[in-house]
CSV table of C-alpha atoms in Angstrom, one decimal:
chain,number,residue,atom,x,y,z
A,1,MET,CA,57.4,3.6,-7.0
A,2,GLY,CA,57.0,-0.2,-6.7
A,3,ILE,CA,59.2,-2.9,-7.9
A,4,ASP,CA,58.2,-5.2,-10.8
A,5,SER,CA,57.7,-8.8,-9.8
A,6,LYS,CA,60.4,-11.1,-11.2
A,7,PRO,CA,61.5,-8.7,-13.9
A,8,ASP,CA,63.3,-9.7,-17.1
A,9,TRP,CA,65.3,-6.6,-16.8
A,10,LEU,CA,67.0,-5.0,-13.8
A,11,ARG,CA,67.3,-1.2,-13.7
A,12,VAL,CA,70.8,-0.3,-12.6
A,13,GLY,CA,70.8,3.5,-13.2
A,14,THR,CA,69.5,6.6,-14.9
A,15,VAL,CA,71.3,9.0,-17.3
A,16,VAL,CA,71.2,12.3,-15.4
A,17,GLY,CA,73.5,14.4,-17.7
A,18,THR,CA,76.5,14.6,-19.9
A,19,PHE,CA,80.2,14.8,-19.0
A,20,GLY,CA,82.9,16.4,-21.2
A,21,LEU,CA,82.8,16.9,-24.9
A,22,HIS,CA,83.1,13.3,-26.2
A,23,GLY,CA,79.6,11.9,-25.3
A,24,GLU,CA,80.3,10.5,-21.8
A,25,LEU,CA,77.2,10.2,-19.6
A,26,LYS,CA,76.6,11.0,-16.0
A,27,VAL,CA,74.7,8.1,-14.5
A,28,MET,CA,73.0,8.0,-11.1
A,29,PRO,CA,73.4,4.4,-10.1
A,30,GLU,CA,70.3,2.5,-8.9
A,31,THR,CA,72.2,-0.5,-7.7
A,32,ASP,CA,74.1,-1.5,-4.6
A,33,PHE,CA,76.9,-2.5,-6.9
A,34,PRO,CA,78.0,0.6,-8.9
A,35,GLU,CA,81.3,-1.0,-9.7
A,36,ARG,CA,79.3,-3.4,-12.0
A,37,PHE,CA,79.5,-0.8,-14.8
A,38,ALA,CA,83.2,-1.3,-15.1
A,39,HIS,CA,82.7,-5.0,-15.7
A,40,THR,CA,79.5,-4.9,-17.8
A,41,ALA,CA,79.9,-5.5,-21.5
A,42,ALA,CA,76.7,-3.7,-22.5
A,43,VAL,CA,73.8,-1.8,-21.0
A,44,TYR,CA,70.3,-1.3,-22.4
A,45,LEU,CA,68.7,2.1,-22.5
A,46,GLY,CA,65.2,3.4,-22.6
A,47,THR,CA,61.8,1.7,-23.0
A,48,ALA,CA,63.1,-0.2,-26.1
A,49,ASN,CA,66.1,-1.5,-24.2
A,50,ALA,CA,68.5,-0.4,-27.0
A,51,ARG,CA,71.8,-2.1,-26.6
A,52,TYR,CA,75.0,-0.1,-26.1
A,53,ALA,CA,78.4,-1.6,-25.6
A,54,VAL,CA,80.3,-0.1,-22.6
A,55,ARG,CA,83.6,1.4,-23.7
A,56,ALA,CA,84.6,2.6,-20.2
A,57,ALA,CA,83.2,3.4,-16.8
A,58,ARG,CA,84.4,5.1,-13.6
A,59,GLN,CA,82.9,6.3,-10.4
A,60,ALA,CA,83.0,9.9,-9.5
A,61,ARG,CA,81.2,11.7,-6.6
A,62,GLY,CA,78.4,9.2,-6.2
A,63,GLN,CA,77.8,8.9,-9.9
A,64,VAL,CA,79.2,6.8,-12.7
A,65,ILE,CA,80.8,8.3,-15.8
A,66,LEU,CA,80.0,6.0,-18.6
A,67,ALA,CA,81.3,5.9,-22.2
A,68,LEU,CA,79.2,4.0,-24.7
A,69,GLU,CA,79.9,2.8,-28.2
A,70,GLY,CA,78.2,5.1,-30.7
A,71,VAL,CA,77.7,7.9,-28.3
A,72,ASP,CA,80.6,10.2,-29.2
A,73,THR,CA,79.2,13.8,-29.0
A,74,VAL,CA,77.6,15.9,-26.3
A,75,GLU,CA,74.5,16.1,-28.5
A,76,ALA,CA,74.2,12.3,-28.7
A,77,ALA,CA,74.7,12.0,-25.0
A,78,GLU,CA,72.1,14.8,-24.3
A,79,ARG,CA,69.5,12.8,-26.2
A,80,LEU,CA,69.9,10.0,-23.7
A,81,ARG,CA,69.3,12.2,-20.6
A,82,GLY,CA,66.6,10.7,-18.4
A,83,ALA,CA,66.9,7.2,-20.0
A,84,ALA,CA,66.8,4.2,-17.7
A,85,LEU,CA,69.9,1.9,-17.9
A,86,CYS,CA,69.0,-1.8,-17.6
A,87,VAL,CA,70.7,-5.2,-17.7
A,88,PRO,CA,69.1,-8.6,-18.2
A,89,ALA,CA,68.1,-10.2,-15.0
A,90,SER,CA,70.4,-13.1,-15.9
A,91,GLU,CA,73.3,-10.7,-15.3
A,92,ALA,CA,72.3,-9.8,-11.7
A,93,VAL,CA,75.2,-9.7,-9.3
A,94,GLU,CA,75.5,-12.9,-7.3
A,95,LEU,CA,74.4,-12.3,-3.7
A,96,GLY,CA,75.5,-13.7,-0.4
A,97,ALA,CA,73.5,-16.2,1.6
A,98,ASP,CA,71.7,-13.5,3.7
A,99,GLN,CA,71.1,-11.1,0.9
A,100,PHE,CA,68.2,-10.9,-1.6
A,101,TYR,CA,66.9,-8.6,-4.3
A,102,LEU,CA,63.7,-6.6,-3.5
A,103,HIS,CA,61.8,-8.1,-6.4
A,104,ASP,CA,62.4,-11.6,-5.0
A,105,VAL,CA,60.2,-10.9,-2.0
A,106,ILE,CA,57.1,-10.1,-4.1
A,107,GLY,CA,54.7,-13.1,-3.8
A,108,LEU,CA,56.2,-14.5,-0.6
A,109,ARG,CA,54.1,-15.4,2.4
A,110,ALA,CA,54.4,-13.0,5.3
A,111,GLN,CA,54.1,-14.6,8.7
A,112,ARG,CA,55.0,-14.0,12.3
A,113,PRO,CA,58.1,-16.0,13.6
A,114,ASP,CA,55.6,-18.4,15.3
A,115,GLY,CA,54.1,-19.2,11.9
A,116,THR,CA,50.9,-17.1,12.2
A,117,PRO,CA,50.1,-16.0,8.7
A,118,LEU,CA,49.9,-12.3,8.0
A,119,GLY,CA,49.4,-12.3,4.2
A,120,THR,CA,51.3,-12.0,1.0
A,121,ILE,CA,53.8,-9.4,-0.1
A,122,THR,CA,52.4,-7.8,-3.2
A,123,ASP,CA,54.9,-5.0,-3.8
A,124,VAL,CA,57.9,-3.1,-2.4
A,125,TYR,CA,58.1,0.6,-2.2
A,126,THR,CA,61.6,2.1,-2.1
A,127,GLY,CA,62.2,5.3,-0.2
A,128,PRO,CA,64.9,7.5,1.2
A,129,GLY,CA,64.6,6.2,4.8
A,130,ASN,CA,63.8,2.5,4.3
A,131,ASP,CA,61.9,0.3,2.0
A,132,LEU,CA,58.3,-0.7,2.7
A,133,PHE,CA,56.8,-4.2,2.1
A,134,VAL,CA,53.2,-4.1,0.9
A,135,VAL,CA,51.4,-7.0,2.6
A,136,ARG,CA,47.9,-8.0,1.6
A,137,ASP,CA,46.4,-8.9,4.9
A,138,ALA,CA,45.3,-12.6,4.9
A,139,ARG,CA,42.2,-11.9,7.1
A,140,THR,CA,40.9,-8.5,5.8
A,141,GLY,CA,42.4,-8.3,2.3
A,142,ARG,CA,43.6,-4.7,3.0
A,143,GLU,CA,47.1,-3.6,2.1
A,144,VAL,CA,49.4,-3.0,5.1
A,145,LEU,CA,52.7,-1.2,4.7
A,146,VAL,CA,55.4,-2.8,6.8
A,147,PRO,CA,58.8,-1.0,7.1
A,148,ALA,CA,61.6,-3.3,6.0
A,149,VAL,CA,63.7,-2.7,9.1
A,150,LYS,CA,65.6,-5.2,11.2
A,151,GLU,CA,63.3,-4.5,14.2
A,152,MET,CA,60.3,-5.9,12.1
A,153,ILE,CA,61.7,-8.1,9.4
A,154,LYS,CA,63.2,-11.1,11.2
A,155,ARG,CA,64.0,-13.5,8.3
A,156,VAL,CA,63.7,-13.4,4.5
A,157,ASP,CA,63.9,-16.7,2.8
A,158,PRO,CA,62.9,-16.6,-0.9
A,159,ARG,CA,63.7,-20.3,-1.4
A,160,ALA,CA,61.2,-21.2,1.3
A,161,GLY,CA,58.8,-18.6,0.1
A,162,VAL,CA,58.5,-16.8,3.4
A,163,VAL,CA,59.2,-13.5,5.1
A,164,GLU,CA,59.0,-13.7,8.9
A,165,MET,CA,58.1,-10.4,10.5
A,166,GLU,CA,57.2,-9.0,13.8
A,167,PRO,CA,55.2,-5.9,13.0
A,168,VAL,CA,54.3,-3.3,15.6
A,169,ALA,CA,51.0,-3.7,17.4
A,170,GLY,CA,48.2,-2.3,15.4
A,171,LEU,CA,49.4,-3.0,11.9
A,172,PHE,CA,47.5,-6.2,11.5
A,173,ASP,CA,45.5,-6.2,14.8
A,174,ASP,CA,42.1,-4.7,14.3
A,175,ASP,CA,41.3,-4.9,18.0
A,176,PHE,CA,44.5,-2.9,19.0
A,177,GLU,CA,43.8,-0.2,21.6
A,178,VAL,CA,46.0,2.7,22.5
A,179,ALA,CA,46.8,2.8,26.3
A,180,GLU,CA,45.9,6.1,27.9
């Protein structure tokens, strides 16, 4: 699944079940900052982004147990199973100097460290092993999937509008030949 470009909302989790008898939710966090739930005043659920005030949150075994205002029974909690939990993009956790959000790379120029243009990043696919940057090749217009790993991605600078990468031979080189 790709990442929306410059979203108004950030998905931070998914309701995967209920916990206990008083309407608590089991949430699978989709954020590098699961502790954020304990400091978030409200979350927004489902496609309508219905607002729910957060009463309490705690981490447990890779999940977050979340208590929301107005969700006081198992039945009410069960109705929320599968719902996406979002927060406004304006509430994104502040990142360090060398960090970036995946949606921030969409639209950036992809180039080699020497400045040779490769294309434009049009999407990001997240996966269990690593993320993939989708680069629309500047010469051919085809989409190239570049693994977002340190060996290939040398620098990401959203402010400068550039991602420097050193892709393996053959990804962008049409004349690449395999040595026998």
